[in-house]
Amino acid sequence: MKKQTLPIIQNDPWLKPYESAIVGRHEAVLSKEKDLTNDGAFSLSDFATGYLYFGLHQTKEGWVIREWAPNATSLFLIGTFSFWTEQSEYQFQRKENGVWELNIPQGVLVHGEIYKLKVYWNGGSGERIPAWATRVVQDPSTNIFSAQVWSPEQPYKFKHKNFVPQRDPLLIYECHIGMAQEEEKVGTYKEFQENVLPRIVDAGYNCIQIMAIQEHPYYGSFGYHVSSFFAASSRFGTPEELKELIDTAHGMGVSVIMDLVHSHAAKNEVEGLGNFAGDPNQYFYAGERREHKQWDSLCFDYGKNEVLHFLLSNCKYWLEEYNFDGFRFDGVTSMLYYSHGMGESFTNYSDYYNGHQDDNAIVYLTLANELIHDVKKKAFTVAEEVSGMPGLALPFKSGGYGFDYRMAMNIPDYWIKLIKDHIDEDWKPSSMFWEVTNRRKDEKTISYAESHDQALVGDKTIIFRLIDSDMYWHMQKGDENYRVNRGLALHKMIRLLTASTMNGGYLNFMGNEFGHPEWIDFPREGNGWSHKYARRQWSLVDNKNLNFHHLADFGKAMLALFAERPKFQDLETEEIWHNDGDQILAYQRGDLLFVFNFNPVQSFTDYGFLVEPGKYKVVLNTDSKSLGGFGFSDDNIDHFTHGDPLYKKENKEWLKLYIPARSAVVLKRSK
């Protein structure tokens, strides 16, 4: 019987020459799943329950702790209870397959107590934090990290257990708990819940994506050098407070996803997995593949079943224990390729099937997506991936890797290059429209105008590239200069073009919605451990005498417009007109007509477009005075189309508009 062609190939005949590679990867996933589930004797979800077995757990008799350390010769539990000395009653017993176990009687460990492992191996020993620790804290005086017993008398109970995320469209607010407050300090889960979450809801977002949740020793790593994968960062508060934040968000109709870092791990040996029991390759690839040179970190060995058990269990843990709604997988490009995508140009399909891909990682990512959607039916996943690997955001049954969305990473790169390298007169609407709509039709993407990377020290956000130092002197109403007016106008236009052409969702990084003026620079030795640039200055947007609130008001109005239309992201985006000489662009989406004039100096009177007949009313205008513009147009006027016998058969009529320079308008059609 002839095998049926996978839908990914049916929908894209250009992939036909690579069918054997695509089918091979598909079958490798099926084979690995059979291996992990004992040929289907139990489910992948049953397999991914390591966090219920490993780590520290209460029992009727007291406590039990288990760790996987195949290279160890002996293990001890040490802590305040043992005066940090090795005692025979706290020595682990070796079980099968490199598993170590210790049973501890009642009364020895109490909530809040700190502990570690003392691990011995042939030729050495060292203190270690358990790999499966779910709570890790740092001593403020010594800066030493330790695991902590976490067993509160009143554990948090979720009130919204059956929350259903709103994804039509998905509007993501990317945030960092620690830098979310205005004070020069590390913010907390509680402060975020009380001070920032209401702002996010008011702005119209229906999802928050939280960075830096998994415990990381160095705050300035932005949370991307993880040491304890099952521990929520204690620098922001307690597990109960994170759970309350997530539950509160659900009560406000907001889903919560987290940045999941499975692409690499911190090199740290005392705090992390770098040399857990004298075997530097226990969790990581051997040889040259062990280290990620550009990131100064370590690469997981996705070919080991024990590593798959660790990582898949980690996925399930965050869903089950904290009620997260899904994940944004960090560094997927780095996982997919032996080169980590560095120094490679992906210009044709052969670049994705030339043997430079890590099939182990592809299998893991696909299994992770299958697991996540099995554990939580409404959960969703987003891939941070820059190479354009086909099928990444297609279901596994279609021949894909199972992500719900992929990041449209080309868009922020495009905007920055355009602003940096081209004068306004050379901005071409045809190029802009192609860039924001250039994607695989069968894969959903998350569109965004700028990434958090552009806000990091050494780089600039879009608003800072447009206005630069004048942000410090001329953002007061009535005191704007040319550069400020230009920046305000283009910032709104860029966001509108990016968001209105989404085919899955839209993302904004915390503060960019109001043009936060400064880069992010975490406390470090080079800046005197200052928090001055690792915070968000909400007072700027709250000050009605400054123009920052106009940018925020525009973003709110824009998102409200999309949210009013069910499944806005699925509506066809049909280009009506572009003229690179005039720098005019127009396109239609449902009952909305979007018209852009990127010309920096020329306004147009009675500029005509062939559109569906009807009455068109302005519903959003970047040049509106209430949104920080000049108000050159009267938005209260209804615009009617005018018939033309030449286009009657096409059901098209002329709509003629006045379009001021450097402005965009959205009109709603009614019959």
XYZ file of C-alpha atoms in Angstrom:
671
model
C 0.000 0.000 0.000
C 1.397 3.392 -1.016
C 2.141 5.763 1.839
C 0.187 9.003 1.839
C 2.157 12.179 1.231
C 2.412 14.411 4.278
C 0.276 17.581 4.044
C 3.336 19.840 4.359
C 4.552 18.482 1.010
C 1.080 18.467 -0.550
C 0.717 22.156 0.290
C 4.199 23.087 -0.916
C 5.357 21.107 -3.969
C 8.795 22.765 -3.748
C 9.447 20.512 -0.741
C 8.954 17.356 -2.816
C 12.716 16.865 -3.488
C 13.260 16.732 0.276
C 10.441 14.331 1.026
C 12.742 11.588 2.288
C 14.323 13.931 4.851
C 10.944 15.271 5.996
C 9.443 11.789 6.280
C 12.606 10.560 7.995
C 12.298 13.208 10.702
C 8.590 12.448 11.088
C 9.267 8.747 11.545
C 12.150 9.440 13.932
C 9.680 11.189 16.244
C 7.312 8.218 16.120
C 10.193 5.848 16.804
C 11.472 7.864 19.765
C 7.994 8.148 21.241
C 7.623 4.372 21.043
C 10.973 4.011 22.755
C 10.101 6.416 25.577
C 6.632 4.952 26.171
C 7.669 1.297 26.024
C 5.932 0.830 22.701
C 2.782 2.589 23.888
C 2.459 0.817 27.241
C 2.008 4.262 28.761
C 1.616 7.776 27.407
C 4.233 10.452 26.780
C 2.535 12.433 29.546
C 3.051 9.506 31.919
C 6.719 9.442 30.917
C 7.129 13.172 31.623
C 6.438 12.955 35.353
C 10.028 12.966 36.590
C 9.340 15.932 38.858
C 6.948 13.755 40.873
C 9.707 11.186 41.475
C 12.971 13.113 41.542
C 13.696 15.998 43.878
C 12.459 16.465 47.444
C 8.985 15.216 48.381
C 7.018 14.819 51.577
C 5.851 11.331 52.555
C 3.782 9.948 55.425
C 7.010 9.047 57.204
C 8.841 12.312 56.477
C 10.690 13.125 53.273
C 12.284 11.402 50.305
C 14.792 12.909 47.881
C 16.078 11.352 44.665
C 18.663 12.414 42.088
C 20.063 10.993 38.878
C 23.869 10.954 39.152
C 25.269 7.896 37.356
C 28.907 8.972 37.736
C 28.705 9.608 41.480
C 30.341 7.284 44.001
C 28.454 8.658 47.006
C 25.960 11.416 47.861
C 25.122 13.231 51.088
C 22.393 15.692 51.957
C 23.846 18.621 53.860
C 22.247 21.744 55.284
C 21.375 23.687 58.373
C 19.866 20.514 59.851
C 23.283 18.763 59.687
C 25.362 21.867 60.463
C 26.560 21.585 56.845
C 28.512 18.421 57.654
C 28.295 14.973 56.084
C 26.482 12.584 58.394
C 25.868 8.909 57.766
C 22.103 9.152 58.387
C 21.873 11.586 55.472
C 23.812 9.470 52.982
C 21.949 8.428 49.820
C 21.547 4.823 48.718
C 22.294 3.919 45.116
C 19.416 2.405 43.161
C 19.232 1.229 39.539
C 20.193 3.313 36.479
C 22.293 5.834 38.371
C 19.442 6.908 40.667
C 20.215 7.826 44.286
C 17.630 7.929 47.081
C 17.476 9.135 50.681
C 14.576 8.821 53.121
C 14.502 11.399 55.906
C 12.431 11.002 59.063
C 9.763 13.453 60.171
C 10.957 16.561 61.980
C 14.381 16.889 60.338
C 13.388 19.220 57.510
C 11.075 22.174 57.947
C 9.638 24.748 55.586
C 12.250 27.349 54.644
C 15.291 25.230 55.500
C 18.184 25.369 53.023
C 20.164 22.381 51.812
C 22.526 21.060 49.161
C 24.058 17.844 47.941
C 27.652 16.841 48.610
C 28.585 14.691 45.633
C 31.637 12.434 45.388
C 33.034 10.910 42.217
C 36.280 9.232 41.257
C 38.931 11.889 41.603
C 36.831 14.649 43.104
C 33.838 16.021 44.980
C 31.725 19.142 45.215
C 28.647 20.787 46.646
C 25.706 20.827 44.259
C 22.152 22.096 44.126
C 19.821 19.198 43.241
C 19.018 19.183 39.522
C 15.307 18.753 40.291
C 15.139 21.416 43.022
C 11.927 23.429 42.834
C 13.051 26.261 45.098
C 16.487 27.899 45.118
C 17.431 30.982 47.121
C 20.474 33.241 47.319
C 21.984 34.382 50.593
C 22.018 38.204 50.424
C 25.256 38.495 52.394
C 27.339 35.698 50.839
C 25.550 35.519 47.440
C 25.642 31.714 47.747
C 22.724 29.812 46.205
C 21.115 26.872 48.026
C 18.044 24.712 47.571
C 15.216 25.484 49.982
C 12.530 23.280 51.490
C 9.228 24.701 50.291
C 6.202 23.328 52.108
C 3.946 26.187 53.238
C 1.112 25.447 55.644
C -1.332 26.990 53.199
C -0.206 26.278 49.624
C -1.822 28.452 46.979
C -5.045 27.072 45.510
C -5.946 28.175 41.989
C -9.343 29.786 41.567
C -9.354 29.671 37.755
C -8.392 26.082 36.932
C -10.198 25.892 33.583
C -9.141 29.192 32.062
C -9.398 29.327 28.262
C -6.909 31.677 26.537
C -8.210 34.270 24.079
C -6.241 33.990 20.825
C -8.414 35.746 18.227
C -6.056 37.471 17.821
C -3.287 36.701 20.310
C -1.954 39.990 21.703
C 1.204 39.385 23.742
C 2.788 41.731 26.260
C 6.374 40.558 26.785
C 7.615 41.448 30.259
C 10.316 40.974 32.868
C 9.224 40.914 36.515
C 12.427 42.314 37.978
C 12.649 45.404 35.779
C 8.909 46.120 35.690
C 8.904 48.650 38.541
C 9.993 52.277 38.441
C 12.050 52.096 41.627
C 15.750 51.330 41.199
C 15.530 47.787 42.527
C 14.422 44.275 41.592
C 10.651 44.153 41.281
C 8.544 41.325 42.677
C 5.717 39.076 41.486
C 3.397 40.845 43.935
C 4.327 44.314 42.718
C 3.874 43.234 39.116
C 0.439 41.845 39.908
C -0.672 45.017 41.644
C 1.037 47.716 39.574
C 1.691 46.419 36.069
C -0.914 43.764 35.294
C -3.795 46.300 35.366
C -1.872 48.466 32.879
C -1.504 45.517 30.524
C -5.207 44.717 30.680
C -6.143 48.347 30.147
C -3.842 48.533 27.116
C -5.776 45.699 25.456
C -3.375 42.752 25.641
C -4.771 39.278 26.307
C -1.516 37.452 27.038
C 1.635 38.123 29.018
C 4.911 36.433 28.162
C 7.158 36.428 31.219
C 10.912 36.308 30.837
C 13.498 35.034 33.329
C 11.250 32.728 35.361
C 13.640 29.770 35.598
C 16.316 30.346 38.236
C 19.503 31.936 36.919
C 22.558 32.902 38.989
C 23.402 36.067 37.049
C 20.565 38.596 37.000
C 22.089 40.390 34.017
C 21.708 37.320 31.789
C 18.071 38.368 31.202
C 17.197 34.893 32.476
C 18.815 33.031 29.604
C 21.623 31.301 31.553
C 19.465 28.932 33.575
C 20.894 26.869 36.413
C 17.805 25.361 38.114
C 15.191 24.462 35.529
C 12.370 23.561 37.922
C 12.762 26.557 40.256
C 10.929 29.845 39.757
C 13.385 32.655 40.379
C 13.284 33.527 44.068
C 14.669 37.036 43.513
C 11.135 38.023 42.457
C 9.311 36.336 45.348
C 7.848 32.987 46.357
C 6.230 30.198 44.302
C 2.901 31.069 45.912
C 3.199 34.666 44.737
C 3.945 33.599 41.162
C 0.949 31.274 41.235
C -1.243 34.094 42.533
C 0.002 36.373 39.753
C -0.892 33.791 37.100
C -4.272 33.093 38.692
C -5.044 36.811 38.957
C -4.158 37.283 35.279
C -6.534 34.450 34.380
C -9.253 36.149 36.391
C -8.691 39.264 34.262
C -8.933 37.295 31.012
C -5.185 37.266 30.371
C -3.238 34.111 29.530
C 0.315 33.647 30.820
C 3.158 31.980 28.957
C 6.785 31.794 30.005
C 10.095 31.934 28.220
C 11.273 28.324 28.355
C 15.034 27.976 27.991
C 15.849 24.466 26.783
C 18.283 25.585 24.112
C 21.248 25.748 26.490
C 22.220 25.919 30.171
C 24.514 27.943 32.398
C 28.059 26.637 32.717
C 27.917 26.967 36.492
C 28.964 23.793 38.289
C 28.098 24.616 41.913
C 24.671 26.096 41.093
C 23.888 24.291 37.847
C 24.346 21.137 35.791
C 27.744 21.910 34.248
C 29.588 19.116 36.068
C 26.948 17.606 38.280
C 28.745 14.453 39.414
C 32.176 14.557 37.839
C 30.783 13.849 34.374
C 30.657 17.054 32.313
C 28.563 15.224 29.723
C 25.841 13.882 32.010
C 23.335 16.322 30.536
C 25.326 17.785 27.660
C 26.867 16.807 24.355
C 30.452 15.580 24.391
C 33.399 17.090 22.540
C 33.132 20.287 20.539
C 29.341 20.230 20.633
C 29.244 20.626 24.426
C 29.826 24.375 24.499
C 27.933 27.133 22.754
C 30.858 29.463 22.092
C 28.800 32.546 21.256
C 26.580 32.242 24.329
C 29.209 30.923 26.761
C 26.872 28.134 27.793
C 26.333 24.379 27.445
C 24.239 22.435 24.917
C 21.910 19.654 26.037
C 22.369 16.176 24.574
C 18.899 15.667 23.113
C 19.859 12.144 22.054
C 19.879 10.838 25.650
C 16.598 9.468 26.950
C 17.445 10.701 30.447
C 17.874 14.254 29.125
C 14.577 13.988 27.255
C 13.005 12.812 30.498
C 14.396 15.864 32.303
C 13.311 18.394 29.670
C 9.895 16.908 28.896
C 9.161 16.665 32.614
C 10.153 20.320 32.867
C 7.524 21.236 30.254
C 4.800 19.370 32.090
C 5.882 20.697 35.501
C 5.327 24.358 34.632
C 1.922 23.585 33.119
C 0.734 21.452 36.013
C 2.351 23.131 39.005
C 1.985 26.790 38.013
C -0.907 26.647 35.535
C 1.020 28.404 32.764
C -0.816 28.491 29.428
C 2.173 27.631 27.286
C 5.685 28.600 26.346
C 7.809 30.719 24.099
C 10.720 28.387 23.330
C 13.950 30.360 23.371
C 16.770 29.841 20.880
C 15.110 27.283 18.621
C 17.452 28.120 15.729
C 20.397 27.303 17.958
C 18.870 23.911 18.722
C 18.067 22.996 15.123
C 21.531 23.343 13.601
C 24.979 22.051 14.502
C 26.243 25.555 13.732
C 23.501 27.063 15.954
C 22.586 29.015 12.814
C 25.736 31.104 13.136
C 27.450 32.013 9.883
C 24.863 30.275 7.727
C 22.626 31.916 5.165
C 19.282 30.249 4.596
C 18.454 31.105 1.010
C 16.774 27.967 -0.359
C 15.132 24.767 0.834
C 18.290 22.694 0.524
C 19.740 24.652 3.473
C 17.193 22.962 5.755
C 17.913 19.406 4.600
C 21.665 19.288 3.990
C 22.688 17.222 7.007
C 23.666 20.230 9.124
C 20.582 19.796 11.329
C 20.480 18.198 14.776
C 17.826 15.536 14.329
C 17.913 14.810 18.071
C 16.813 18.383 18.800
C 14.131 18.232 16.104
C 12.735 15.074 17.689
C 12.796 16.669 21.145
C 11.017 19.844 20.046
C 8.326 17.850 18.263
C 7.794 15.582 21.265
C 7.688 18.612 23.569
C 4.894 20.133 21.505
C 2.976 16.858 21.414
C 3.308 16.564 25.186
C 2.310 20.163 25.945
C -0.844 19.959 23.858
C -1.702 16.584 25.398
C -1.232 17.780 28.995
C -3.179 20.995 28.434
C -5.470 21.093 25.422
C -5.681 24.898 25.306
C -1.947 25.477 25.812
C 0.009 27.073 22.988
C 3.655 27.349 22.011
C 5.738 29.942 20.187
C 9.110 29.274 18.556
C 11.865 31.876 18.512
C 13.409 30.826 15.205
C 15.170 32.937 12.614
C 16.213 30.543 9.838
C 12.730 29.895 8.448
C 12.742 26.098 8.905
C 9.637 24.833 7.026
C 6.963 23.149 9.103
C 8.029 24.556 12.445
C 4.519 25.872 13.195
C 2.593 23.031 11.576
C 0.947 20.150 13.483
C 2.961 16.956 13.687
C 0.308 15.041 11.731
C 0.891 17.470 8.861
C 4.613 16.779 8.890
C 5.514 19.722 11.114
C 7.158 20.213 14.490
C 3.991 21.178 16.344
C 4.467 24.800 17.406
C 1.344 26.958 17.292
C 3.265 30.064 16.239
C 6.687 31.148 15.116
C 8.220 34.564 15.748
C 8.361 36.785 12.654
C 11.944 37.722 13.475
C 12.527 39.280 10.066
C 10.203 42.200 10.842
C 12.075 43.926 13.701
C 15.351 43.413 11.852
C 13.839 45.044 8.785
C 12.556 48.117 10.620
C 15.867 48.797 12.342
C 17.832 48.436 9.103
C 15.381 50.701 7.294
C 15.646 53.409 9.945
C 19.428 53.130 10.203
C 20.374 52.825 6.539
C 17.787 54.766 4.515
C 16.608 58.344 4.480
C 12.843 58.815 4.681
C 12.547 59.619 0.969
C 13.864 56.128 0.136
C 11.349 54.177 2.227
C 9.446 51.956 -0.211
C 5.931 50.853 0.774
C 6.120 47.824 -1.537
C 9.147 46.566 0.384
C 7.488 47.232 3.743
C 4.316 45.368 2.804
C 6.269 42.415 1.445
C 8.339 42.187 4.626
C 5.399 42.185 7.047
C 3.446 39.631 4.984
C 6.323 37.386 3.865
C 5.574 34.076 5.571
C 4.426 30.551 4.934
C 0.670 30.677 4.462
C 0.041 27.514 6.469
C 2.048 28.619 9.526
C 0.911 31.198 12.091
C 3.403 33.868 13.119
C 3.766 36.434 15.890
C 4.443 39.840 14.354
C 6.366 42.461 16.289
C 7.990 45.752 15.394
C 10.933 45.511 17.773
C 12.459 42.904 20.049
C 13.728 43.179 23.605
C 17.242 42.652 22.204
C 17.013 46.080 20.572
C 16.481 47.649 23.981
C 19.602 46.098 25.481
C 22.644 48.207 26.248
C 24.644 48.924 23.121
C 21.572 49.027 20.894
C 18.543 51.277 20.525
C 14.784 50.891 20.399
C 12.847 52.183 17.403
C 11.759 55.323 19.235
C 15.320 56.102 20.306
C 16.640 55.626 16.783
C 13.961 58.007 15.513
C 14.243 60.737 18.158
C 17.531 60.040 19.960
C 18.618 62.592 22.587
C 15.717 64.924 21.813
C 13.583 62.506 23.854
C 15.148 64.066 26.936
C 14.406 67.659 25.975
C 11.451 67.960 23.597
C 8.781 65.410 24.555
C 6.705 67.998 26.403
C 3.512 68.998 24.644
C 4.016 72.234 22.754
C 7.810 71.905 22.786
C 8.174 69.257 20.073
C 10.760 69.798 17.360
C 10.923 68.238 13.895
C 12.714 65.114 15.074
C 10.189 64.437 17.834
C 7.186 64.944 15.521
C 8.780 62.662 12.937
C 9.485 60.009 15.577
C 5.995 60.094 17.025
C 4.409 59.768 13.576
C 6.630 56.951 12.319
C 6.481 55.000 15.575
C 2.685 54.827 15.274
C 2.808 53.993 11.560
C 5.381 51.237 11.982
C 3.376 49.590 14.762
C 0.132 49.880 12.794
C 1.596 48.322 9.662
C 3.211 45.517 11.672
C 0.204 44.689 13.842
C -2.540 45.073 11.243
C -0.924 42.511 8.915
C -0.486 39.808 11.562
C -1.586 36.289 10.693
C -1.415 34.870 14.212
C -0.616 37.422 16.857
C 1.191 40.605 17.783
C 3.832 41.146 20.471
C 5.082 44.219 22.292
C 7.940 44.406 24.770
C 7.182 46.136 28.077
C 7.393 49.909 27.736
C 7.762 50.023 23.955
C 4.052 50.755 23.626
C 4.732 54.244 24.970
C 8.227 54.664 23.577
C 10.277 54.007 26.702
C 13.274 56.309 26.282
C 16.196 54.326 27.609
C 18.038 51.100 26.933
C 18.155 48.194 29.370
C 21.349 47.739 31.327
C 21.166 45.294 34.204
C 23.220 45.805 37.368
C 26.808 44.780 36.685
C 30.316 45.628 37.723
C 30.731 48.005 34.785
C 27.873 50.278 35.918
C 28.459 50.066 39.649
C 25.672 47.474 40.054
C 23.109 50.169 39.286
C 19.409 49.493 38.647
C 18.920 52.870 36.953
C 18.447 51.344 33.504
C 16.896 48.049 34.641
C 13.432 49.465 35.323
C 10.443 50.987 33.526
C 9.555 54.648 33.976
C 5.758 54.464 34.105
C 5.609 58.065 35.342
C 6.450 59.185 31.809
C 3.324 57.664 30.297
C 1.218 58.783 33.258
C 2.269 62.406 32.761
C -0.352 63.968 30.477
C 1.964 66.895 29.769
C 4.325 64.583 27.871
C 3.811 62.903 24.507
C 4.552 59.384 25.767
C 0.894 58.848 26.639
C -0.090 59.611 23.027
C 1.919 56.611 21.848
C 0.287 54.430 24.503
C -3.181 55.761 23.668
C -2.621 54.966 20.013
C -1.547 51.402 20.823
C -4.634 50.901 22.952
C -6.952 52.190 20.221
C -5.199 50.035 17.626
C -5.542 46.806 19.615
C -9.169 47.570 20.459
C -9.895 47.873 16.744
C -8.492 44.386 16.088
C -10.126 42.808 19.136
C -13.559 43.985 17.938
C -13.238 41.705 14.910
C -13.507 37.955 15.586
C -10.500 36.074 14.230
C -8.991 39.247 12.837
C -5.716 37.402 12.272
C -7.425 35.033 9.819
C -8.944 37.734 7.613
C -7.332 37.989 4.193
C -4.901 40.875 3.803
C -5.496 42.188 0.282
C -3.224 44.849 -1.150
C -5.228 47.609 -2.840
C -2.458 49.886 -4.014
C 1.154 50.865 -3.612
C 3.190 53.567 -5.290
C 6.809 53.771 -4.217
C 7.229 57.149 -5.875
C 4.387 58.682 -3.891
C 5.249 56.397 -0.909
C 1.591 55.411 -0.617
C 0.312 51.986 0.508
C -3.269 50.745 0.884
C -4.653 47.347 1.804
C -7.919 45.884 2.984
C -8.716 43.444 5.772
C -12.334 42.525 6.379
C -14.315 45.757 6.693
C -11.178 47.817 7.359
C -9.172 49.807 4.840
C -5.613 50.786 5.827
C -3.982 53.715 4.025
C -0.382 54.872 4.645
C 1.479 57.911 3.353
C 5.172 57.514 4.226
C 6.080 60.570 2.174
C 7.889 62.919 4.594
C 6.869 66.153 2.844
C 4.033 65.654 0.380
C 0.367 65.429 1.315
C -2.109 64.268 -1.325
C -5.577 65.593 -2.087
C -8.240 63.367 -3.674
C -5.885 60.392 -3.860
C -7.990 57.615 -5.402
C -8.272 53.893 -4.673
C -10.499 51.250 -6.229
C -12.339 49.583 -3.369
C -15.617 47.858 -2.586
C -18.567 50.265 -2.866
C -19.920 51.814 0.311
C -19.479 54.421 2.981
C -16.087 54.664 4.660
C -15.652 56.224 8.073
C -12.329 56.950 9.804
C -11.903 54.793 12.921
C -8.193 55.427 13.592
C -5.815 58.122 12.444
C -2.162 58.378 13.447
C -2.373 62.127 12.776
C -5.279 62.691 15.149
C -4.613 65.499 17.632
C -5.848 63.285 20.476
C -3.073 60.820 19.563
C -0.284 63.365 19.271
C -0.679 64.281 15.606
C -1.417 67.537 13.818
C -5.073 66.818 13.066
C -4.855 67.887 9.414
C -7.912 65.808 8.424
C -11.504 66.037 9.597
C -12.179 62.495 10.773
C -15.883 63.160 11.290
C -16.522 63.266 7.540
C -18.063 60.188 5.914
C -16.322 59.159 2.701
C -18.472 57.704 -0.086
C -17.251 55.777 -3.107
C -17.965 56.987 -6.642
C -18.984 54.622 -9.412
C -16.997 54.059 -12.581
C -18.525 52.070 -15.482
C -15.121 50.571 -16.255
C -15.018 48.743 -12.919
C -18.680 47.931 -12.378
C -18.214 44.236 -13.227
C -15.429 44.009 -10.633
C -17.719 45.602 -8.024
C -15.180 48.381 -7.482
C -15.640 52.109 -7.087
C -13.331 55.057 -6.472
C -12.632 56.257 -2.957
C -10.805 59.582 -2.892
C -9.041 60.777 0.240
C -6.902 63.575 1.566
C -3.769 61.887 2.968
C -1.408 64.122 4.955
C 2.325 63.496 4.777
C 3.732 60.905 7.165
C 0.392 59.609 8.419
C -1.813 56.544 8.290
C -5.557 56.186 8.522
C -7.903 53.228 9.051
C -11.397 53.442 7.591
C -14.337 51.149 8.265
C -16.603 50.261 5.362
C -20.355 50.002 5.663
C -22.796 49.356 2.844
